[in-house]
CSV table of C-alpha atoms in Angstrom, one decimal:
chain,number,residue,atom,x,y,z
V,340,MET,CA,88.3,122.3,106.2
V,341,GLY,CA,91.1,124.9,106.9
V,342,SER,CA,91.6,123.9,110.6
V,343,VAL,CA,91.3,120.2,109.7
V,344,SER,CA,94.0,120.6,107.1
V,345,VAL,CA,96.3,122.6,109.4
V,346,VAL,CA,96.0,119.9,112.1
V,347,ILE,CA,97.0,117.2,109.5
V,348,ALA,CA,100.0,119.4,108.4
V,349,LEU,CA,101.3,119.7,112.1
V,350,LEU,CA,101.3,115.8,112.2
V,351,LEU,CA,103.1,115.6,108.8
V,352,ILE,CA,105.7,118.1,109.9
V,353,THR,CA,106.9,115.9,112.9
V,354,PRO,CA,109.9,114.3,111.1
V,355,ALA,CA,111.2,117.7,110.1
V,356,VAL,CA,110.9,119.0,113.6
V,357,TYR,CA,112.9,116.1,114.8
V,358,LEU,CA,115.6,116.7,112.2
V,359,VAL,CA,115.7,120.3,113.3
V,360,ILE,CA,116.2,119.4,116.8
V,361,ARG,CA,118.9,117.0,116.1
V,362,VAL,CA,120.9,119.4,113.8
V,363,VAL,CA,120.5,122.2,116.3
V,364,GLY,CA,122.1,120.0,118.9
V,365,ILE,CA,125.6,120.0,117.0
V,366,GLY,CA,125.7,123.8,116.7
V,367,ILE,CA,125.5,126.0,113.7
V,368,ASP,CA,129.3,126.3,112.9
V,369,GLU,CA,129.7,122.4,112.8
V,370,ALA,CA,126.6,122.0,110.8
V,371,VAL,CA,127.8,124.6,108.1
V,372,ALA,CA,131.0,122.9,108.0
V,373,LEU,CA,129.5,119.5,107.5
V,374,LEU,CA,127.0,121.1,104.9
V,375,PHE,CA,129.6,122.5,102.7
V,376,ARG,CA,132.1,119.8,102.6
V,377,PRO,CA,133.0,118.0,99.3
V,378,ARG,CA,131.2,114.8,100.2
V,379,THR,CA,127.8,116.7,100.8
V,380,GLY,CA,128.2,118.1,97.3
V,381,GLN,CA,128.8,114.8,95.7
V,382,LEU,CA,125.8,113.3,97.4
V,383,LEU,CA,123.7,116.2,96.3
V,384,TRP,CA,124.9,116.0,92.6
V,385,ARG,CA,124.2,112.3,92.5
V,386,THR,CA,120.8,112.7,94.0
V,387,ALA,CA,119.9,115.5,91.5
V,388,GLN,CA,121.1,113.4,88.6
V,389,LEU,CA,119.1,110.4,89.6
V,390,ALA,CA,115.9,112.4,90.3
V,391,VAL,CA,116.0,114.2,86.9
V,392,ILE,CA,116.8,110.9,84.9
V,393,VAL,CA,114.0,108.9,86.8
V,394,THR,CA,111.3,111.8,86.6
V,395,CYS,CA,111.8,112.3,82.8
V,396,ALA,CA,111.9,108.8,81.9
V,397,SER,CA,108.8,107.9,84.1
V,398,ILE,CA,106.8,110.6,82.7
V,399,VAL,CA,107.7,109.6,79.0
V,400,VAL,CA,107.0,105.9,79.8
V,401,GLY,CA,103.9,106.5,81.9
V,402,VAL,CA,102.2,108.9,79.5
V,403,GLY,CA,103.1,106.7,76.6
V,404,LEU,CA,101.7,103.7,78.1
V,405,ALA,CA,98.4,105.4,79.1
V,406,TRP,CA,98.0,106.6,75.7
V,407,CYS,CA,98.9,103.0,74.1
V,408,VAL,CA,96.1,101.6,76.5
V,409,ALA,CA,93.5,104.0,75.7
V,410,HIS,CA,93.8,104.1,72.0
V,411,GLY,CA,95.5,100.7,71.1
V,412,ILE,CA,94.3,98.2,73.6
V,413,ARG,CA,90.9,96.7,73.4
V,414,ARG,CA,90.9,93.0,74.4
V,415,GLY,CA,92.3,92.1,77.8
V,416,ARG,CA,92.4,95.9,78.8
V,417,ALA,CA,92.0,95.1,82.6
V,418,VAL,CA,94.7,92.4,82.4
V,419,VAL,CA,97.0,94.7,80.7
V,420,ILE,CA,96.5,97.6,83.0
V,421,ALA,CA,97.1,95.2,85.9
V,422,LEU,CA,100.4,93.9,84.4
V,423,LEU,CA,101.6,97.5,83.8
V,424,ALA,CA,100.9,98.5,87.3
V,425,ALA,CA,102.4,95.5,88.9
V,426,PRO,CA,106.0,96.9,89.2
V,427,LEU,CA,104.6,99.1,91.9
V,428,ALA,CA,104.2,95.8,94.0
V,429,ILE,CA,107.9,94.9,93.4
V,430,PRO,CA,110.3,96.5,95.8
V,431,SER,CA,113.2,98.4,94.4
V,432,TYR,CA,115.6,96.3,96.3
V,433,VAL,CA,114.1,93.1,94.9
V,434,SER,CA,114.1,94.4,91.4
V,435,GLY,CA,117.7,95.6,91.7
V,436,PHE,CA,118.7,92.2,93.3
V,437,VAL,CA,117.4,90.3,90.3
V,438,TRP,CA,119.0,92.5,87.8
V,439,VAL,CA,122.4,92.3,89.6
V,440,ARG,CA,122.1,88.4,89.7
V,441,LEU,CA,121.1,88.1,86.3
V,442,PHE,CA,123.6,90.6,84.7
V,443,PRO,CA,126.8,91.0,86.6
V,444,GLY,CA,128.2,94.3,86.6
V,445,PHE,CA,124.8,96.0,86.6
V,446,GLU,CA,125.7,99.0,88.9
V,447,GLY,CA,126.0,102.8,88.9
V,448,LEU,CA,123.8,105.7,88.0
V,449,TRP,CA,122.1,104.3,85.0
V,450,ALA,CA,121.4,100.9,86.8
V,451,ALA,CA,119.8,102.7,89.7
V,452,ALA,CA,117.8,104.9,87.1
V,453,LEU,CA,116.5,101.8,85.3
V,454,VAL,CA,115.5,100.2,88.6
V,455,LEU,CA,113.6,103.2,89.8
V,456,THR,CA,112.0,104.1,86.5
V,457,LEU,CA,110.6,100.7,86.5
V,458,ALA,CA,109.3,101.1,90.0
V,459,CYS,CA,108.0,104.6,89.4
V,460,TYR,CA,106.2,105.1,85.9
V,461,PRO,CA,102.9,103.5,87.2
V,462,LEU,CA,102.8,106.7,89.4
V,463,VAL,CA,102.4,108.6,86.3
V,464,MET,CA,100.6,106.0,84.3
V,465,LEU,CA,97.7,105.4,86.6
V,466,PRO,CA,96.6,109.0,87.3
V,467,VAL,CA,96.9,109.9,83.7
V,468,MET,CA,94.8,106.7,82.8
V,469,ALA,CA,92.1,107.8,85.3
V,470,VAL,CA,91.8,111.2,83.7
V,471,ILE,CA,91.6,109.8,80.2
V,472,SER,CA,89.1,107.1,81.3
V,473,GLY,CA,86.9,109.9,82.9
V,474,THR,CA,86.7,112.2,79.9
V,475,GLY,CA,85.0,111.9,76.6
V,476,ARG,CA,86.6,111.9,73.2
V,477,ALA,CA,84.4,114.5,71.7
V,478,ASP,CA,87.2,117.0,71.5
V,479,GLU,CA,89.6,114.6,70.2
V,480,ASP,CA,87.1,113.9,67.3
V,481,ALA,CA,86.7,117.5,66.7
V,482,ALA,CA,90.6,118.0,66.4
V,483,ARG,CA,90.7,114.9,64.1
V,484,THR,CA,88.0,116.4,61.8
V,485,LEU,CA,89.9,119.7,61.6
V,486,GLY,CA,93.1,117.8,60.2
V,487,CYS,CA,95.0,117.0,63.2
V,488,GLY,CA,96.7,113.7,63.3
V,489,PRO,CA,96.9,111.5,66.5
V,490,ALA,CA,99.9,113.2,67.7
V,491,GLY,CA,98.4,116.7,67.0
V,492,ALA,CA,95.3,115.9,68.7
V,493,PHE,CA,97.3,114.6,71.7
V,494,LEU,CA,99.3,117.8,71.9
V,495,ARG,CA,96.5,120.3,71.5
V,496,VAL,CA,93.6,118.4,73.2
V,497,THR,CA,94.7,115.5,75.6
V,498,LEU,CA,98.0,117.0,76.9
V,499,PRO,CA,96.4,120.2,78.5
V,500,ARG,CA,93.9,118.0,80.2
V,501,ILE,CA,96.4,115.5,81.6
V,502,ARG,CA,99.0,118.3,82.4
V,503,PRO,CA,98.0,118.6,86.0
V,504,VAL,CA,98.2,114.8,86.7
V,505,VAL,CA,101.3,114.5,84.9
V,506,ILE,CA,103.0,117.3,87.0
V,507,ALA,CA,101.7,115.6,90.2
V,508,GLY,CA,102.9,112.3,89.2
V,509,GLY,CA,106.3,113.7,88.2
V,510,LEU,CA,106.5,115.3,91.6
V,511,LEU,CA,105.8,111.8,93.3
V,512,VAL,CA,108.4,110.2,91.1
V,513,ALA,CA,111.0,112.9,92.0
V,514,LEU,CA,110.3,112.5,95.6
V,515,TYR,CA,110.5,108.7,95.4
V,516,ALA,CA,113.8,108.9,93.6
V,517,ILE,CA,115.4,111.1,96.2
V,518,SER,CA,114.0,109.0,99.1
V,519,ASP,CA,114.5,105.4,98.1
V,520,PHE,CA,117.2,103.5,99.5
V,521,GLY,CA,117.0,99.9,98.6
V,522,GLY,CA,117.3,100.2,94.8
V,523,PRO,CA,120.5,102.5,94.7
V,524,ALA,CA,122.1,100.6,97.5
V,525,ILE,CA,121.8,97.3,95.7
V,526,VAL,CA,123.2,98.5,92.5
V,527,ARG,CA,126.1,100.3,94.5
V,528,PHE,CA,125.1,103.9,93.6
V,529,GLU,CA,125.3,106.3,96.6
V,530,PRO,CA,122.8,109.3,96.8
V,531,PHE,CA,121.7,110.9,100.0
V,532,THR,CA,119.6,108.0,101.1
V,533,VAL,CA,122.6,105.7,101.1
V,534,GLY,CA,124.8,108.4,102.7
V,535,ILE,CA,122.1,108.7,105.5
V,536,TYR,CA,122.1,105.0,106.1
V,537,ASN,CA,125.9,104.8,106.2
V,538,ALA,CA,126.0,107.7,108.5
V,539,TYR,CA,123.4,106.0,110.8
V,540,ASN,CA,125.5,102.7,110.8
V,541,GLY,CA,128.9,104.2,110.6
V,542,THR,CA,128.9,106.3,114.0
V,543,LEU,CA,127.0,106.6,117.2
V,544,ASP,CA,126.4,110.3,116.4
V,545,ARG,CA,123.2,110.6,114.4
V,546,SER,CA,123.8,114.4,113.7
V,547,VAL,CA,125.4,114.0,110.2
V,548,ALA,CA,122.5,111.8,109.2
V,549,ALA,CA,120.0,114.2,110.5
V,550,LEU,CA,121.7,117.0,108.6
V,551,TYR,CA,121.4,115.0,105.4
V,552,GLY,CA,117.8,114.3,106.1
V,553,LEU,CA,117.3,117.9,106.6
V,554,VAL,CA,118.6,118.6,103.3
V,555,LEU,CA,116.3,116.1,101.6
V,556,ALA,CA,113.4,117.9,103.3
V,557,LEU,CA,114.6,121.1,101.9
V,558,ILE,CA,114.7,119.6,98.4
V,559,ALA,CA,111.2,118.3,98.9
V,560,VAL,CA,110.1,121.9,99.7
V,561,VAL,CA,111.8,123.1,96.6
V,562,LEU,CA,110.0,120.5,94.4
V,563,ALA,CA,106.6,121.0,95.9
V,564,VAL,CA,106.8,124.8,95.4
V,565,ALA,CA,108.1,124.3,91.9
V,566,GLU,CA,105.3,121.8,91.1
V,567,ARG,CA,102.7,124.3,92.7
V,568,ARG,CA,103.8,127.2,90.6
V,569,MET,CA,103.9,124.9,87.3
V,570,ARG,CA,100.3,123.7,87.8
V,571,ARG,CA,97.9,126.1,86.3
V,572,ASP,CA,94.2,126.1,86.4
V,573,VAL,CA,92.8,124.2,83.4
V,574,ASP,CA,89.7,124.3,81.6
V,575,SER,CA,87.8,121.8,83.4
V,576,GLY,CA,84.5,122.2,81.5
V,577,SER,CA,82.7,119.1,81.1
V,578,THR,CA,83.0,117.1,77.8
V,579,PRO,CA,80.1,115.1,76.6
V,580,LEU,CA,81.1,111.5,77.0
V,581,ARG,CA,81.3,109.6,73.7
V,582,ALA,CA,82.3,105.9,73.3
V,583,ARG,CA,85.8,105.1,72.5
V,584,GLN,CA,85.8,102.8,69.4
V,585,VAL,CA,89.2,101.4,70.4
V,586,GLN,CA,91.0,99.0,68.0
V,587,ASP,CA,93.9,96.8,68.8
V,588,ARG,CA,96.9,98.3,67.3
V,589,PRO,CA,100.2,96.2,66.7
V,590,VAL,CA,102.4,99.3,67.8
V,591,ALA,CA,100.6,99.7,71.2
V,592,TRP,CA,100.8,96.0,71.9
V,593,GLY,CA,104.4,95.9,71.2
V,594,VAL,CA,105.2,98.8,73.4
V,595,VAL,CA,103.0,97.3,76.2
V,596,THR,CA,104.6,93.9,75.8
V,597,SER,CA,108.1,95.2,76.0
V,598,VAL,CA,107.5,97.3,79.2
V,599,VAL,CA,105.8,94.1,80.9
V,600,MET,CA,108.8,91.9,79.9
V,601,VAL,CA,111.3,94.3,81.3
V,602,GLY,CA,109.4,95.5,84.4
V,603,VAL,CA,107.5,92.3,85.3
V,604,CYS,CA,108.9,89.2,83.7
V,605,VAL,CA,112.5,89.9,84.5
V,606,PRO,CA,111.9,90.3,88.3
V,607,VAL,CA,109.5,87.3,88.5
V,608,VAL,CA,111.7,85.0,86.4
V,609,GLY,CA,114.7,85.9,88.7
V,610,LEU,CA,112.7,85.2,91.8
V,611,CYS,CA,111.6,81.9,90.2
V,612,THR,CA,115.1,80.9,89.4
V,613,GLU,CA,116.2,81.5,93.0
V,614,ILE,CA,113.3,79.3,94.2
V,615,SER,CA,114.1,76.6,91.8
V,616,GLU,CA,117.9,76.6,92.7
V,617,SER,CA,117.2,76.8,96.4
V,618,GLN,CA,117.7,73.8,98.7
V,619,ARG,CA,116.2,75.3,101.8
V,620,LEU,CA,112.5,75.9,101.1
V,621,GLY,CA,111.3,73.9,104.1
V,622,PHE,CA,107.9,73.0,102.6
V,623,ASP,CA,106.7,70.0,100.7
V,624,ASP,CA,103.3,70.9,99.3
V,625,LEU,CA,100.7,73.7,98.9
V,626,GLY,CA,99.2,73.3,102.3
V,627,ASP,CA,102.6,73.9,104.1
V,628,LEU,CA,103.4,76.8,101.8
V,629,LEU,CA,99.9,78.3,102.7
V,630,ALA,CA,100.3,77.7,106.3
V,631,TRP,CA,103.6,79.5,106.2
V,632,VAL,CA,102.9,82.6,104.2
V,633,GLY,CA,99.0,82.8,105.3
V,634,PRO,CA,99.6,84.8,108.5
V,635,ASP,CA,102.3,87.3,106.9
V,636,ALA,CA,100.0,87.8,104.0
V,637,GLY,CA,96.9,88.5,106.2
V,638,THR,CA,98.7,90.9,108.4
V,639,THR,CA,100.2,92.7,105.3
V,640,MET,CA,96.7,93.0,103.8
V,641,GLU,CA,95.1,94.1,107.0
V,642,LEU,CA,97.7,96.8,107.8
V,643,SER,CA,97.7,98.1,104.1
V,644,VAL,CA,93.9,98.3,104.1
V,645,GLN,CA,93.7,100.0,107.4
V,646,ALA,CA,96.4,102.5,106.4
V,647,ALA,CA,95.0,103.1,103.0
V,648,MET,CA,91.6,104.1,104.5
V,649,VAL,CA,93.2,106.6,107.0
V,650,ILE,CA,95.3,108.0,104.2
V,651,VAL,CA,92.4,108.6,101.9
V,652,LEU,CA,90.4,110.3,104.8
V,653,LEU,CA,93.4,112.6,105.3
V,654,ALA,CA,93.8,113.2,101.7
V,655,LEU,CA,90.2,114.3,100.9
V,656,PRO,CA,90.1,117.5,103.1
V,657,LEU,CA,93.6,118.4,102.1
V,658,ALA,CA,92.8,118.2,98.5
V,659,PHE,CA,89.9,120.4,98.7
V,660,PHE,CA,91.6,122.9,100.9
V,661,VAL,CA,94.8,123.3,98.6
V,662,SER,CA,92.9,123.4,95.5
V,663,ARG,CA,90.5,126.4,94.7
V,664,PRO,CA,90.7,129.0,95.8
V,665,ARG,CA,94.5,129.2,96.4
V,666,THR,CA,95.7,130.7,99.6
V,667,ARG,CA,99.0,131.0,101.3
V,668,THR,CA,98.0,128.8,104.0
V,669,GLY,CA,96.9,126.2,101.4
V,670,ASP,CA,100.4,126.4,99.7
V,671,ALA,CA,102.0,126.0,103.0
V,672,VAL,CA,100.0,122.9,103.9
V,673,GLU,CA,100.6,121.3,100.5
V,674,VAL,CA,104.2,121.8,100.8
V,675,VAL,CA,104.4,120.4,104.3
V,676,SER,CA,102.5,117.4,103.2
V,677,TYR,CA,105.3,116.3,101.0
V,678,LEU,CA,108.0,116.2,103.5
V,679,GLY,CA,107.5,112.7,104.9
V,680,TYR,CA,107.5,111.1,101.5
V,681,THR,CA,110.9,112.5,100.6
V,682,LEU,CA,112.7,111.4,103.7
V,683,PRO,CA,114.0,107.7,104.1
V,684,GLY,CA,111.8,105.5,105.9
V,685,VAL,CA,114.3,105.1,108.7
V,686,THR,CA,114.4,108.8,109.3
V,687,VAL,CA,110.7,109.1,109.5
V,688,ALA,CA,110.5,106.0,111.7
V,689,LEU,CA,113.2,107.4,114.1
V,690,SER,CA,111.2,110.7,114.4
V,691,MET,CA,108.2,108.6,115.2
V,692,VAL,CA,110.2,106.6,117.9
V,693,PHE,CA,111.3,109.9,119.3
V,694,LEU,CA,107.5,111.0,119.5
V,695,GLY,CA,106.5,107.8,121.0
V,696,THR,CA,109.0,107.4,123.5
V,697,ARG,CA,109.1,111.0,124.8
V,698,LEU,CA,105.3,112.2,124.4
V,699,LEU,CA,103.0,109.2,123.6
V,700,PRO,CA,104.6,106.2,125.4
V,701,ASP,CA,101.2,104.5,125.6
V,702,TYR,CA,101.0,104.4,121.7
V,703,TYR,CA,104.5,103.2,121.2
V,704,LEU,CA,104.9,99.9,119.2
V,705,THR,CA,101.1,99.9,118.6
V,706,ALA,CA,99.2,99.5,115.3
V,707,ALA,CA,97.8,103.1,115.6
V,708,MET,CA,101.3,104.5,115.6
V,709,LEU,CA,102.6,102.4,112.8
V,710,ILE,CA,99.4,103.5,110.7
V,711,VAL,CA,100.0,107.1,111.5
V,712,THR,CA,103.9,106.7,110.3
V,713,TYR,CA,102.5,105.1,107.0
V,714,ALA,CA,100.3,108.1,106.8
V,715,VAL,CA,103.1,110.5,107.2
V,716,LEU,CA,105.2,108.6,104.6
V,717,PHE,CA,102.6,107.9,101.9
V,718,LEU,CA,99.8,110.6,102.1
V,719,PRO,CA,101.4,112.3,99.0
V,720,VAL,CA,100.9,109.3,97.0
V,721,CYS,CA,97.3,109.5,97.5
V,722,LEU,CA,97.1,113.3,97.6
V,723,GLY,CA,98.4,113.8,94.1
V,724,PRO,CA,95.7,112.0,92.2
V,725,VAL,CA,92.9,113.1,94.6
V,726,ARG,CA,94.0,116.8,94.3
V,727,SER,CA,94.3,116.5,90.5
V,728,GLY,CA,90.6,115.0,90.5
V,729,VAL,CA,89.4,118.0,92.6
V,730,ASP,CA,91.0,120.5,90.2
V,731,ALA,CA,89.2,118.8,87.3
V,732,ILE,CA,85.8,119.4,88.8
V,733,PRO,CA,84.1,122.4,87.3
V,734,PRO,CA,83.7,125.0,89.9
V,735,GLN,CA,80.2,125.7,88.4
V,736,MET,CA,78.9,122.3,89.5
V,737,ALA,CA,79.4,123.2,93.2
V,738,GLU,CA,77.8,126.6,92.6
V,739,VAL,CA,74.7,125.1,91.0
V,740,SER,CA,74.4,122.6,93.9
V,741,ARG,CA,74.5,125.5,96.4
V,742,THR,CA,71.8,127.4,94.6
V,743,LEU,CA,69.6,124.2,94.9
V,744,ARG,CA,70.1,124.8,98.8
V,745,ALA,CA,72.5,122.0,99.2
V,746,GLY,CA,75.3,122.7,101.9
V,747,PRO,CA,79.0,122.2,101.7
V,748,VAL,CA,78.7,118.6,102.8
V,749,ALA,CA,75.8,117.6,100.8
V,750,THR,CA,77.5,119.1,97.7
V,751,ALA,CA,80.6,117.1,98.5
V,752,VAL,CA,78.8,113.8,99.1
V,753,ARG,CA,76.3,114.1,96.2
V,754,VAL,CA,78.2,116.0,93.5
V,755,GLN,CA,81.9,116.1,94.0
V,756,LEU,CA,82.8,112.7,95.7
V,757,PRO,CA,81.1,110.6,92.8
V,758,LEU,CA,83.2,112.5,90.2
V,759,LEU,CA,86.3,111.9,92.3
V,760,ALA,CA,85.8,108.1,92.7
V,761,PRO,CA,88.4,107.2,90.0
V,762,ALA,CA,90.9,109.6,91.4
V,763,VAL,CA,90.1,108.3,95.0
V,764,LEU,CA,90.5,104.7,94.0
V,765,ALA,CA,93.7,105.3,92.3
V,766,GLY,CA,95.0,107.1,95.3
V,767,ALA,CA,93.9,104.3,97.7
V,768,ALA,CA,95.5,101.7,95.4
V,769,LEU,CA,98.9,103.6,95.4
V,770,ALA,CA,98.7,104.0,99.2
V,771,PHE,CA,98.0,100.2,99.6
V,772,LEU,CA,100.8,99.3,97.4
V,773,SER,CA,103.1,101.6,99.1
V,774,VAL,CA,102.3,100.3,102.8
V,775,ALA,CA,102.4,96.6,101.7
V,776,LYS,CA,106.0,96.8,100.6
V,777,GLU,CA,107.2,99.3,103.2
V,778,LEU,CA,110.0,97.9,105.2
V,779,PRO,CA,112.2,100.2,107.7
V,780,ALA,CA,109.1,101.8,109.4
V,781,THR,CA,107.5,98.4,109.9
V,782,LEU,CA,110.6,96.9,111.3
V,783,MET,CA,111.0,99.8,113.8
V,784,LEU,CA,107.4,100.4,114.9
V,785,ALA,CA,105.2,97.3,114.4
V,786,PRO,CA,104.0,95.8,117.6
V,787,ILE,CA,105.8,92.9,119.0
V,788,GLY,CA,105.2,89.8,117.2
V,789,THR,CA,103.8,91.5,114.0
V,790,ARG,CA,105.3,90.0,110.9
V,791,THR,CA,104.6,91.2,107.5
V,792,LEU,CA,105.7,89.7,104.0
V,793,ALA,CA,108.3,92.5,103.6
V,794,THR,CA,109.7,92.1,107.1
V,795,ASP,CA,110.1,88.5,106.9
V,796,MET,CA,111.5,88.6,103.5
V,797,TRP,CA,114.2,91.0,104.7
V,798,SER,CA,115.1,88.8,107.5
V,799,LEU,CA,115.3,85.7,105.3
V,800,ASN,CA,117.5,87.7,102.9
V,801,ASN,CA,119.9,88.6,105.7
V,802,ASP,CA,120.0,84.8,106.6
V,803,MET,CA,121.1,84.2,103.0
V,804,ASN,CA,117.9,82.1,102.6
V,805,TYR,CA,117.3,83.4,99.1
V,806,GLY,CA,114.8,80.7,98.1
V,807,ARG,CA,112.3,81.4,101.0
V,808,ALA,CA,112.8,85.0,100.6
V,809,ALA,CA,112.0,84.9,96.8
V,810,VAL,CA,108.8,82.9,97.7
V,811,LEU,CA,107.6,85.8,99.9
V,812,GLY,CA,108.5,88.2,97.2
V,813,LEU,CA,106.2,86.5,94.8
V,814,VAL,CA,103.4,86.3,97.4
V,815,LEU,CA,104.0,90.1,98.0
V,816,ILE,CA,103.5,90.8,94.3
V,817,VAL,CA,100.2,88.9,94.3
V,818,VAL,CA,98.9,90.6,97.4
V,819,ALA,CA,99.8,94.0,96.0
V,820,SER,CA,98.3,93.2,92.8
V,821,ILE,CA,94.8,93.1,94.3
V,822,PRO,CA,94.1,96.8,94.2
V,823,THR,CA,95.8,97.2,90.8
V,824,ALA,CA,93.4,94.5,89.4
V,825,ALA,CA,90.4,96.3,90.8
V,826,LEU,CA,91.8,99.7,89.3
V,827,SER,CA,92.5,97.9,85.9
V,828,ALA,CA,89.0,96.7,85.9
V,829,LEU,CA,87.6,100.1,86.6
V,830,PHE,CA,89.7,101.7,83.8
V,831,GLY,CA,89.0,98.9,81.3
V,832,LYS,CA,85.3,99.5,81.8
V,833,ALA,CA,85.4,103.2,81.5
V,834,GLY,CA,87.7,103.0,78.6
V,835,GLY,CA,85.5,100.7,76.7
V,836,ARG,CA,82.3,102.5,77.2
């Protein structure tokens, strides 16, 4: 397991190696001068502000929604979860575009924070919901019988159980906030990612952009180390499952409805408005529409499924290796695994272009290299919930399995993987969603002639054909909703037992 994890880590560190090579090329003195100039400090401060606000807001919203669904939503639970997870399928630049069009003057730090929070809160909500769905309520009932109210039972019983996944989800949100480009750019807010994009486009010398990218990589290391130290071993003893007698509560429905209105209805209504006002749709009936979007949708789903499967296969050995027992090698591997996620997609794509053209020319512009790039970018999205699921498995279960003469592989297949199913499905769904809406890496590394919903939508937007771009945006939401619908059905069934 250790050797496999180290090999995976070497793959994941490729973008950082590329950045180091580019920065070394400009010399230490010049790099230090660029690093300590006022503009770098401004970008760093803006990035830190955005990351803190988005992370805190996403944790509050994500945990609150998971609690509302688990304790106050009975009828239509699967549909509710699917709607709450739908913002994952809406690219931040699409959401930002809609908000700007609907509300002139919508720009700046708080505008970017709203757009990214709406895109990120499911990264906390889904793993928390997986933990709540997979545990019983006997301890909660015991706390209630001892005089604790709902808030007291949550703080004393539920919060310690969900703390690891909250921290892991918060890390993903923070990394997303510092790496996203489209959302901040569309609302005219300039963190490091926008500075990197401007540096790439503003000069033929890519060294400044590489230096900024290296700063983001260092921020990712700091965040990953901090998350690793904040996470403590929790009491993972099994709790007897007991049916949740959930009743529909008006407050829970009110909270859920408000979030769905803001996070889903506003972008969808905005896209529909663009479609209705467009004069350049170019199709007359449903058949023409399906013939146009069908190939793009099929390619998007194919790449997303393949990448999600690869990402899950990579995340499983990493999750077991970095969990118990903790080692220095495991700590290093876990920190490295988050580097690709914190970098802008264009930076990771350029590093893979460097690798493909210099070392692996036979694999350049192939589906295999594109999927590897997706794995570098989005492995942490899957690793977070899977690792938290591994942490929640009682160590005694594996020990009992081995006393019954079951080897490590048999123990993993028969005992641990069934318990990890909700976490693995959550991680796979998040990976699918991330790949489906990914743009810069697909534009730069997709095989010649390969077209996805995201790339065609971007091209139409650049051509100012907003109506057809809005159509692809809606189709992308539908495609990306498939895994969230499956997850919502799973959680709804589990929560209603």
